[in-house]
Coordinates of N, CA and C in Angstrom, one line a residue:
Chain A
G589 N -1.1 23.6 -3.7 CA 0.1 22.9 -3.7 C 1.4 23.7 -3.5
A590 N 2.5 23.0 -3.4 CA 3.9 23.7 -3.0 C 4.2 24.7 -4.1
G591 N 4.9 25.7 -4.0 CA 5.4 26.4 -4.9 C 6.9 26.2 -5.3
V592 N 7.4 27.2 -5.8 CA 8.8 26.9 -6.0 C 9.7 27.2 -4.6
S593 N 10.4 26.5 -4.4 CA 11.3 26.6 -3.3 C 12.8 26.7 -3.5
Q594 N 13.5 27.6 -2.8 CA 14.9 27.9 -2.9 C 15.6 27.8 -1.7
S595 N 16.9 27.2 -1.7 CA 17.7 27.3 -0.5 C 19.1 27.5 -0.8
P596 N 19.8 28.1 0.1 CA 19.4 28.6 1.3 C 18.6 29.9 1.0
S597 N 18.0 30.5 2.2 CA 17.2 31.6 2.1 C 18.2 32.9 1.9
N598 N 19.3 32.9 2.8 CA 20.5 33.7 2.8 C 21.6 33.0 2.8
K599 N 22.8 33.7 2.2 CA 24.0 33.1 2.3 C 25.2 34.3 2.3
V600 N 25.9 34.1 3.4 CA 27.0 35.1 3.2 C 28.3 34.3 3.0
T601 N 29.2 34.8 2.2 CA 30.4 34.0 1.8 C 31.5 35.1 1.7
E602 N 32.7 34.6 1.8 CA 33.7 35.3 1.6 C 34.3 35.5 0.1
K603 N 34.9 36.5 -0.4 CA 35.3 36.7 -1.5 C 36.3 35.7 -2.1
G604 N 36.1 34.8 -3.1 CA 36.8 33.9 -3.5 C 36.3 32.4 -3.3
K605 N 35.2 32.4 -2.5 CA 34.7 31.2 -2.2 C 33.6 30.8 -3.2
D606 N 33.5 29.6 -3.2 CA 32.4 28.9 -4.2 C 31.1 28.9 -3.4
V607 N 30.0 29.0 -4.0 CA 28.7 28.8 -3.4 C 27.6 28.2 -4.4
E608 N 26.8 27.3 -3.9 CA 25.9 26.7 -4.6 C 24.4 27.1 -4.1
L609 N 23.6 27.3 -4.9 CA 22.3 27.9 -4.7 C 21.1 26.8 -5.3
R610 N 20.1 26.2 -4.6 CA 19.3 25.3 -5.0 C 17.9 25.8 -5.3
C611 N 17.2 25.1 -6.3 CA 15.9 25.6 -6.6 C 15.1 24.2 -6.8
D612 N 13.9 24.2 -6.2 CA 13.1 23.0 -6.4 C 11.8 23.7 -7.1
P613 N 11.6 23.3 -8.3 CA 10.4 23.8 -9.1 C 9.0 23.2 -8.9
I614 N 8.1 23.8 -9.2 CA 6.7 23.2 -9.1 C 6.8 21.8 -9.7
S615 N 6.2 20.8 -9.0 CA 6.2 19.5 -9.5 C 5.3 19.5 -10.8
G616 N 6.0 18.9 -11.8 CA 5.4 18.8 -13.1 C 5.8 19.8 -14.1
H617 N 6.5 20.9 -13.5 CA 6.9 22.0 -14.5 C 8.2 21.6 -15.2
T618 N 8.0 21.7 -16.6 CA 9.2 21.3 -17.4 C 10.4 22.3 -17.6
A619 N 9.8 23.6 -17.4 CA 10.7 24.8 -17.6 C 11.2 25.4 -16.4
L620 N 12.4 25.7 -16.2 CA 13.0 26.3 -15.1 C 14.1 27.5 -15.4
Y621 N 14.0 28.6 -14.7 CA 14.6 29.8 -15.1 C 15.4 30.2 -13.9
W622 N 16.5 30.9 -14.0 CA 17.4 31.6 -12.9 C 17.3 33.1 -13.4
Y623 N 17.1 33.9 -12.3 CA 17.2 35.3 -12.5 C 18.1 36.0 -11.5
R624 N 18.7 37.0 -11.7 CA 19.4 37.7 -10.6 C 18.9 39.1 -10.5
Q625 N 18.6 39.5 -9.3 CA 18.1 40.8 -8.9 C 19.0 41.5 -8.2
S626 N 19.6 42.6 -8.7 CA 20.5 43.5 -8.1 C 20.0 44.9 -7.9
L627 N 20.5 45.6 -6.8 CA 19.9 46.9 -6.5 C 20.1 47.8 -7.5
G628 N 18.9 48.3 -8.0 CA 18.9 49.3 -9.1 C 18.9 48.6 -10.4
Q629 N 19.1 47.4 -10.6 CA 19.2 46.5 -11.9 C 18.0 45.9 -12.3
G630 N 17.2 45.5 -11.6 CA 15.9 45.0 -11.8 C 16.3 43.4 -11.9
L631 N 15.4 42.4 -12.4 CA 15.8 41.2 -12.8 C 16.4 41.0 -14.0
E632 N 17.5 40.3 -13.9 CA 18.2 39.8 -15.3 C 18.4 38.4 -15.3
F633 N 17.8 38.0 -16.5 CA 17.7 36.5 -17.0 C 19.3 36.0 -16.8
L634 N 19.4 34.7 -16.5 CA 20.7 34.1 -16.4 C 20.6 32.9 -17.2
I635 N 19.7 31.9 -17.1 CA 19.8 30.6 -17.5 C 18.5 30.1 -17.7
Y636 N 18.1 29.4 -18.7 CA 16.8 28.6 -18.9 C 16.7 27.2 -19.3
F637 N 16.3 26.4 -18.5 CA 16.0 24.8 -18.7 C 14.8 24.4 -19.3
Q638 N 14.6 23.6 -20.4 CA 13.4 23.0 -21.0 C 13.5 21.7 -21.2
G639 N 13.0 20.9 -20.3 CA 13.0 19.5 -20.7 C 14.4 18.9 -20.7
N640 N 14.5 18.1 -21.9 CA 16.1 17.5 -22.0 C 16.8 18.5 -23.0
S641 N 16.3 19.5 -23.4 CA 16.8 20.3 -24.4 C 18.1 21.0 -23.8
A642 N 19.1 21.5 -24.6 CA 20.3 22.2 -24.0 C 19.8 23.5 -23.5
P643 N 20.4 23.9 -22.4 CA 19.9 25.0 -21.6 C 20.5 26.2 -22.5
D644 N 19.7 27.3 -22.3 CA 19.8 28.6 -22.8 C 20.6 29.4 -21.8
K645 N 22.1 29.4 -22.0 CA 23.0 30.0 -21.1 C 23.3 31.5 -21.6
S646 N 22.7 32.1 -22.2 CA 23.0 33.4 -22.8 C 23.0 34.5 -21.8
G647 N 22.4 34.4 -20.5 CA 22.5 35.4 -19.5 C 23.5 35.2 -18.6
L648 N 24.2 34.2 -18.4 CA 25.4 34.0 -17.5 C 26.3 35.2 -17.6
P649 N 26.7 35.7 -16.6 CA 27.6 36.9 -16.8 C 29.1 36.6 -17.0
S650 N 29.5 35.4 -16.5 CA 31.0 35.0 -16.7 C 31.0 33.6 -16.6
D651 N 32.3 33.0 -16.9 CA 32.3 31.5 -16.8 C 32.3 31.0 -15.3
R652 N 32.5 31.9 -14.4 CA 32.4 31.6 -13.0 C 31.0 31.0 -12.6
F653 N 30.1 31.4 -13.4 CA 28.6 30.9 -13.2 C 28.4 29.7 -14.1
S654 N 27.6 28.7 -13.3 CA 27.3 27.5 -14.1 C 25.9 27.0 -13.3
A655 N 25.2 26.2 -14.2 CA 23.9 25.7 -13.5 C 23.8 24.4 -14.2
E656 N 23.1 23.5 -13.4 CA 22.7 22.3 -13.9 C 21.3 21.9 -13.4
R657 N 20.7 21.0 -14.1 CA 19.3 20.5 -13.8 C 19.4 19.0 -13.7
T658 N 19.2 18.3 -12.7 CA 19.3 16.8 -12.6 C 18.1 16.3 -12.7
G659 N 17.9 15.1 -13.5 CA 16.6 14.5 -13.7 C 15.3 15.4 -13.9
G660 N 15.7 16.6 -14.5 CA 14.4 17.4 -15.1 C 13.7 18.1 -13.9
S661 N 14.3 18.1 -12.8 CA 13.5 18.6 -11.5 C 14.5 19.7 -10.9
V662 N 15.2 19.3 -9.9 CA 16.0 20.3 -8.9 C 17.2 20.7 -9.9
S663 N 17.3 22.1 -9.7 CA 18.5 22.8 -10.3 C 19.3 23.4 -9.1
T664 N 20.7 23.4 -9.6 CA 21.7 24.2 -8.9 C 22.5 25.0 -9.5
L665 N 22.5 26.4 -9.0 CA 23.3 27.2 -9.7 C 24.6 27.6 -9.0
T666 N 25.8 27.4 -9.4 CA 27.0 27.4 -8.8 C 27.7 28.7 -9.3
I667 N 28.3 29.3 -8.2 CA 29.2 30.7 -8.6 C 30.5 30.3 -7.9
Q668 N 31.5 30.2 -8.7 CA 32.8 29.8 -8.3 C 33.7 31.2 -8.2
R669 N 34.5 31.1 -7.3 CA 35.4 32.4 -7.0 C 34.6 33.6 -6.8
T670 N 33.7 33.6 -5.9 CA 32.6 34.7 -5.9 C 33.3 36.0 -5.7
Q671 N 32.7 37.0 -6.2 CA 33.2 38.4 -6.2 C 32.3 39.3 -5.6
Q672 N 32.7 40.5 -5.1 CA 31.6 41.3 -4.2 C 30.5 41.8 -5.3
E673 N 30.7 41.8 -6.5 CA 29.6 42.3 -7.4 C 28.6 41.1 -7.7
D674 N 28.7 39.9 -7.2 CA 28.1 38.8 -7.2 C 26.8 38.9 -6.2
S675 N 27.0 39.9 -5.2 CA 26.1 40.1 -4.2 C 24.7 40.5 -4.9
A676 N 23.7 39.8 -4.6 CA 22.3 40.0 -5.1 C 21.4 38.9 -4.7
V677 N 20.2 39.1 -5.0 CA 19.1 38.0 -4.9 C 19.0 37.2 -6.2
Y678 N 19.2 36.0 -5.8 CA 19.0 35.0 -7.1 C 17.7 34.4 -7.0
L679 N 16.8 34.5 -7.9 CA 15.4 33.9 -7.9 C 15.6 32.8 -9.2
C680 N 14.6 32.0 -8.7 CA 14.4 30.7 -9.4 C 12.9 30.8 -9.9
A681 N 12.6 30.5 -11.1 CA 11.3 30.3 -11.4 C 10.9 29.1 -12.3
S682 N 9.9 28.7 -12.4 CA 9.3 27.5 -13.1 C 8.0 27.7 -13.9
S683 N 7.8 27.1 -15.0 CA 6.7 27.1 -15.8 C 6.3 25.6 -16.3
L684 N 5.0 25.5 -16.7 CA 4.5 24.3 -17.0 C 5.3 23.7 -18.1
A685 N 5.5 24.4 -19.3 CA 6.0 23.8 -20.4 C 6.9 24.7 -21.3
G686 N 7.3 25.8 -20.7 CA 8.0 26.7 -21.5 C 7.5 27.4 -22.6
Q687 N 6.3 27.5 -22.8 CA 5.7 28.1 -23.9 C 5.8 29.5 -23.8
R688 N 5.8 30.3 -25.0 CA 5.9 31.7 -25.0 C 4.8 32.3 -24.5
G689 N 5.1 33.3 -23.4 CA 4.2 34.0 -22.8 C 3.4 33.2 -21.5
E690 N 4.0 32.1 -21.2 CA 3.3 31.2 -20.2 C 3.8 31.9 -18.7
T691 N 2.8 31.5 -17.9 CA 3.1 32.2 -16.5 C 4.5 31.6 -15.9
Q692 N 5.2 32.4 -15.3 CA 6.4 31.9 -14.6 C 6.0 32.1 -13.1
Y693 N 6.3 31.1 -12.4 CA 6.2 31.0 -10.8 C 7.5 31.3 -10.3
F694 N 7.7 32.4 -9.4 CA 9.1 32.5 -8.6 C 9.1 32.0 -7.2
G695 N 10.2 31.5 -7.0 CA 10.5 31.2 -5.7 C 10.9 32.6 -4.8
P696 N 11.1 32.5 -3.4 CA 11.4 33.6 -2.7 C 12.7 34.1 -2.8
G697 N 13.7 33.5 -3.4 CA 15.0 33.8 -3.6 C 16.0 33.6 -2.7
T698 N 17.2 33.5 -3.2 CA 18.4 33.3 -2.2 C 19.1 34.7 -2.3
R699 N 19.2 35.3 -0.9 CA 19.8 36.4 -0.7 C 21.5 36.2 -0.5
L700 N 22.4 36.6 -1.4 CA 23.7 36.3 -1.4 C 24.4 37.7 -1.2
L701 N 25.3 37.6 -0.2 CA 26.2 38.6 0.3 C 27.7 38.0 0.2
V702 N 28.4 38.8 -0.5 CA 30.0 38.4 -0.7 C 30.6 39.4 0.0
L703 N 31.6 39.2 1.0 CA 32.1 40.0 1.8 C 33.5 40.3 1.3
Chain B
Q459 N 21.8 51.9 -23.2 CA 20.2 52.0 -22.8 C 19.7 50.7 -22.6
K460 N 19.0 50.8 -21.5 CA 18.2 49.3 -21.3 C 17.0 48.9 -22.2
E461 N 16.8 47.9 -22.5 CA 15.6 47.6 -23.5 C 14.4 48.0 -22.9
V462 N 14.2 48.0 -21.5 CA 12.9 48.3 -20.8 C 13.3 49.5 -19.8
E463 N 12.7 50.6 -19.8 CA 12.8 51.5 -18.8 C 11.7 51.9 -17.9
Q464 N 11.8 51.8 -16.6 CA 10.9 52.0 -15.6 C 11.4 52.9 -14.5
D465 N 10.6 53.8 -14.1 CA 11.0 54.9 -13.1 C 10.8 54.2 -11.8
P466 N 11.9 54.1 -11.1 CA 12.1 53.3 -9.7 C 11.3 53.9 -8.7
G467 N 10.8 54.9 -8.8 CA 10.0 55.5 -7.6 C 11.1 56.1 -6.4
P468 N 10.8 56.0 -5.4 CA 9.3 55.5 -4.8 C 8.3 56.5 -5.1
L469 N 7.2 56.0 -5.3 CA 5.9 56.5 -5.5 C 5.0 56.5 -4.2
S470 N 4.4 57.5 -3.8 CA 3.8 57.5 -2.4 C 2.3 58.1 -2.7
V471 N 1.3 57.3 -2.3 CA -0.1 57.9 -2.6 C -0.8 57.5 -1.4
P472 N -2.0 58.6 -1.2 CA -2.9 58.2 -0.2 C -3.8 57.0 -0.5
E473 N -4.3 56.4 0.3 CA -5.4 55.2 0.3 C -6.4 55.8 -0.5
G474 N -6.9 55.1 -1.5 CA -8.0 55.4 -2.4 C -7.7 56.0 -3.7
A475 N -6.6 56.3 -3.6 CA -6.1 57.2 -5.0 C -6.0 56.2 -6.1
I476 N -5.9 56.8 -7.4 CA -5.7 56.1 -8.5 C -4.0 56.2 -8.8
V477 N -3.5 55.0 -9.0 CA -2.1 54.9 -9.3 C -1.8 54.6 -10.8
S478 N -0.8 55.3 -11.4 CA -0.4 54.9 -12.9 C 0.9 54.5 -12.7
L479 N 1.3 53.4 -13.3 CA 2.8 52.7 -13.2 C 2.9 52.7 -14.8
N480 N 4.2 52.8 -15.2 CA 4.5 53.0 -16.7 C 5.9 52.3 -17.1
C481 N 6.0 51.7 -18.3 CA 7.2 51.2 -18.7 C 7.2 51.7 -20.1
T482 N 8.5 52.1 -20.7 CA 8.6 52.1 -22.1 C 9.8 51.2 -22.4
Y483 N 9.6 50.7 -23.6 CA 10.6 49.7 -24.1 C 11.0 50.1 -25.7
S484 N 12.3 49.4 -26.1 CA 12.8 49.9 -27.3 C 12.9 48.8 -28.4
N485 N 12.5 47.4 -27.9 CA 12.6 46.3 -28.8 C 11.2 46.1 -29.5
S486 N 10.8 46.4 -30.6 CA 9.6 46.2 -31.4 C 9.2 44.9 -31.4
A487 N 10.0 43.9 -31.1 CA 9.7 42.4 -31.1 C 8.9 42.0 -30.0
F488 N 9.0 43.0 -28.8 CA 8.1 42.4 -27.6 C 6.6 42.3 -28.1
Q489 N 6.1 41.3 -27.6 CA 4.8 40.9 -27.9 C 3.8 40.7 -26.8
Y490 N 4.5 40.1 -25.8 CA 4.0 39.5 -24.5 C 4.3 40.6 -23.4
F491 N 3.4 41.1 -22.7 CA 3.7 42.1 -21.7 C 3.0 41.6 -20.2
M492 N 3.6 41.7 -19.4 CA 3.3 41.3 -18.0 C 3.6 42.4 -17.0
W493 N 2.8 42.5 -15.9 CA 3.0 43.0 -14.7 C 3.2 42.0 -13.5
Y494 N 4.4 42.2 -12.7 CA 4.5 41.4 -11.6 C 4.5 42.1 -10.2
R495 N 4.0 41.9 -9.4 CA 4.1 42.5 -8.1 C 5.0 41.6 -7.1
Q496 N 5.8 42.5 -6.5 CA 6.8 41.9 -5.5 C 6.8 42.5 -4.1
Y497 N 6.3 41.8 -3.1 CA 6.3 42.3 -1.9 C 7.9 42.1 -1.3
S498 N 8.1 42.8 -0.2 CA 9.6 42.9 0.2 C 10.0 41.6 0.7
R499 N 11.1 41.0 0.3 CA 11.6 39.8 0.5 C 10.7 38.6 0.2
K500 N 10.2 38.8 -0.8 CA 9.4 37.6 -1.6 C 9.8 37.6 -3.0
G501 N 9.3 36.6 -3.8 CA 9.6 36.6 -5.2 C 8.4 37.2 -6.0
P502 N 8.7 37.7 -7.2 CA 7.7 38.4 -7.9 C 6.4 37.4 -8.1
E503 N 5.1 38.0 -8.4 CA 4.0 37.2 -8.6 C 3.3 37.8 -9.8
L504 N 2.9 37.1 -10.7 CA 2.2 37.5 -11.9 C 0.9 38.4 -11.4
L505 N 0.8 39.5 -11.9 CA -0.5 40.4 -11.8 C -1.5 40.5 -12.9
M506 N -0.8 40.8 -13.9 CA -1.6 41.1 -15.2 C -0.7 40.7 -16.4
Y507 N -1.4 40.2 -17.4 CA -0.8 39.7 -18.6 C -1.4 40.1 -19.9
T508 N -0.9 40.7 -20.8 CA -1.3 41.2 -22.0 C -0.7 40.7 -23.3
Y509 N -1.4 40.1 -24.2 CA -0.6 39.8 -25.5 C -1.1 40.9 -26.5
S510 N 0.0 41.6 -27.0 CA 0.0 42.5 -28.1 C -0.7 43.9 -27.5
S511 N -1.3 44.6 -28.3 CA -1.9 45.8 -27.9 C -3.2 45.6 -27.2
G512 N -3.7 46.7 -26.6 CA -5.0 46.7 -26.0 C -5.1 46.9 -24.5
N513 N -6.2 46.8 -23.8 CA -6.3 46.9 -22.4 C -6.8 45.6 -21.9
K514 N -6.6 45.4 -20.6 CA -7.0 44.3 -19.8 C -7.5 44.8 -18.5
E515 N -8.7 44.3 -18.0 CA -9.0 44.8 -16.6 C -9.2 43.6 -15.8
D516 N -8.9 43.7 -14.5 CA -9.2 42.6 -13.6 C -9.4 43.3 -12.2
G517 N -10.5 43.5 -11.9 CA -10.8 44.0 -10.5 C -10.5 45.4 -10.6
R518 N -9.6 45.8 -9.7 CA -9.0 47.1 -9.5 C -8.0 47.4 -10.5
F519 N -7.3 46.5 -11.1 CA -6.2 46.6 -11.9 C -6.7 46.6 -13.4
T520 N -5.9 47.5 -14.1 CA -6.2 47.8 -15.7 C -4.6 47.8 -16.2
A521 N -4.5 46.9 -17.3 CA -3.1 47.1 -18.1 C -3.5 47.6 -19.2
Q522 N -2.7 48.5 -19.8 CA -2.6 48.9 -21.2 C -1.3 48.7 -21.8
V523 N -1.6 48.4 -23.1 CA -0.4 48.3 -24.0 C -0.5 49.0 -25.4
D524 N 0.5 50.2 -25.6 CA 0.3 51.0 -26.7 C 1.7 50.5 -27.5
K525 N 1.6 49.7 -28.5 CA 2.8 49.2 -29.2 C 3.3 50.4 -30.2
S526 N 2.4 51.1 -30.7 CA 2.8 52.2 -31.4 C 3.9 53.2 -30.7
S527 N 3.4 53.5 -29.6 CA 4.4 54.2 -28.8 C 5.4 53.4 -27.8
K528 N 5.4 52.2 -27.9 CA 6.2 51.3 -27.1 C 6.0 51.7 -25.7
Y529 N 4.9 51.7 -25.3 CA 4.6 52.1 -23.7 C 3.5 51.3 -23.2
I530 N 3.8 50.8 -22.0 CA 2.9 50.1 -21.2 C 2.6 50.8 -19.9
S531 N 1.2 50.6 -19.5 CA 0.9 51.1 -18.1 C 0.1 50.1 -17.3
L532 N 0.2 50.2 -16.1 CA -0.7 49.7 -15.1 C -1.4 50.8 -14.2
F533 N -2.7 50.5 -14.2 CA -3.5 51.5 -13.2 C -4.1 50.6 -12.2
I534 N -3.9 51.1 -11.1 CA -4.8 50.6 -9.9 C -5.6 51.7 -9.3
R535 N -6.8 51.2 -9.3 CA -8.0 51.9 -8.7 C -8.2 51.7 -7.2
D536 N -8.6 52.8 -6.5 CA -9.0 52.5 -5.2 C -7.7 52.0 -4.3
S537 N -6.7 52.6 -4.5 CA -5.7 52.0 -3.8 C -5.6 51.7 -2.5
Q538 N -4.9 50.4 -2.1 CA -5.0 50.1 -0.7 C -3.6 49.9 -0.1
P539 N -3.4 50.1 1.3 CA -2.3 49.8 1.8 C -1.6 48.6 1.4
S540 N -2.3 47.5 1.2 CA -2.0 46.1 0.8 C -1.5 46.2 -0.5
D541 N -1.6 47.4 -1.2 CA -1.0 47.3 -2.7 C 0.5 47.8 -2.5
S542 N 1.1 48.3 -1.4 CA 2.2 48.7 -1.4 C 3.4 47.5 -1.5
A543 N 4.1 47.6 -2.5 CA 5.1 46.8 -3.1 C 5.7 47.4 -4.3
T544 N 6.8 46.4 -4.9 CA 7.5 46.9 -6.0 C 6.7 46.3 -7.2
Y545 N 6.4 47.1 -8.2 CA 5.8 46.6 -9.3 C 6.6 46.6 -10.5
L546 N 6.8 45.4 -11.2 CA 7.7 45.2 -12.2 C 7.0 44.9 -13.5
C547 N 7.5 45.7 -14.5 CA 7.0 45.2 -15.8 C 8.0 44.1 -16.5
A548 N 7.4 43.5 -17.4 CA 8.2 42.4 -18.0 C 7.7 42.1 -19.3
M549 N 8.5 41.7 -20.4 CA 8.1 41.6 -21.7 C 8.9 40.3 -22.2
I550 N 8.3 39.8 -23.3 CA 8.8 38.7 -24.1 C 8.6 39.0 -25.4
P551 N 9.6 38.7 -26.4 CA 9.6 38.9 -27.7 C 8.9 37.8 -28.4
N552 N 8.5 38.0 -29.6 CA 7.8 36.9 -30.5 C 8.9 36.1 -31.1
T553 N 10.2 36.3 -30.9 CA 11.3 35.5 -31.4 C 12.1 35.0 -30.3
G554 N 13.1 34.0 -30.5 CA 14.2 33.8 -29.4 C 13.6 32.9 -28.5
T555 N 14.3 32.9 -27.3 CA 14.0 31.9 -26.2 C 12.6 32.3 -25.9
A556 N 11.9 31.3 -25.7 CA 10.3 31.3 -25.7 C 9.9 32.1 -24.4
S557 N 10.4 31.9 -23.4 CA 10.1 32.7 -22.1 C 11.0 33.5 -21.4
K558 N 11.9 33.8 -22.0 CA 13.0 34.7 -21.4 C 12.4 36.1 -21.1
L559 N 12.0 36.4 -19.9 CA 11.6 37.6 -19.5 C 12.6 38.8 -19.5
T560 N 12.3 39.8 -20.2 CA 13.0 41.0 -19.8 C 12.3 42.1 -19.0
F561 N 12.8 42.4 -17.8 CA 12.2 43.2 -16.7 C 12.7 44.6 -16.7
G562 N 11.7 45.6 -16.2 CA 12.1 46.9 -15.9 C 12.8 46.7 -14.6
T563 N 13.3 47.8 -14.0 CA 13.9 47.8 -12.8 C 12.9 47.9 -11.6
G564 N 11.5 48.2 -11.8 CA 10.5 48.0 -10.9 C 10.3 49.6 -10.2
T565 N 9.0 49.7 -10.0 CA 8.8 50.8 -9.3 C 8.1 50.6 -7.8
R566 N 8.8 51.2 -6.9 CA 8.3 50.8 -5.5 C 7.3 51.9 -5.3
L567 N 6.0 51.3 -4.7 CA 4.8 51.9 -4.4 C 4.5 51.8 -3.0
Q568 N 4.3 53.1 -2.3 CA 3.8 53.2 -1.0 C 2.4 53.9 -0.9
V569 N 1.4 52.9 -0.3 CA 0.1 53.6 -0.3 C -0.1 53.7 1.3
T570 N -0.3 55.0 1.6 CA -0.5 55.4 2.9 C -1.9 55.7 3.5
L571 N -2.2 55.6 4.7 CA -3.5 55.5 5.4 C -4.0 57.1 5.4

């Protein structure tokens, strides 16, 4: 079956512009995660959605970052007034029910470059 | 200091060698331990999963967890060029957000012919 898909694959933007990154999780997965992968930093947790519960936003680095998940499926990560330090690969993952230790399936990522 | 430390490499080995990859961690609440493999320009994929301490073997791969030393390892036997990738360790604590993974920085492995 289809895995996690993300769009766009690559995004180049100018400093100060807003960007939207999209994630389509695996059908039937109720849990969705966003991570950021920067050079030398590994993957950093950003935000977690589980069903209709309030999202865990504890990893968002600043108030310029926000995310929403509509209808319990597709999610959009928005970065406002982008800065050069926002350049990274943004990865989305989904899992079946968000249980502790459950396998997370990752998408291919969106490579963001802020000039 | 990061919660999870991992040598970034790169690590270069000849085909057929045994590879040892390691992570150390500081949070004693970590209870779930994973190894992910990430090929260039792809998302990570789960390779091995261990709960608490002990060993787990799957084909050419063996994962070990030593909670007393806060140290985990991944061994790859008879390494192949197709094993060339970045290997990321990841952990989840037994409290807090259920599936919030904390990753190491990843070790880049190159298996040469």
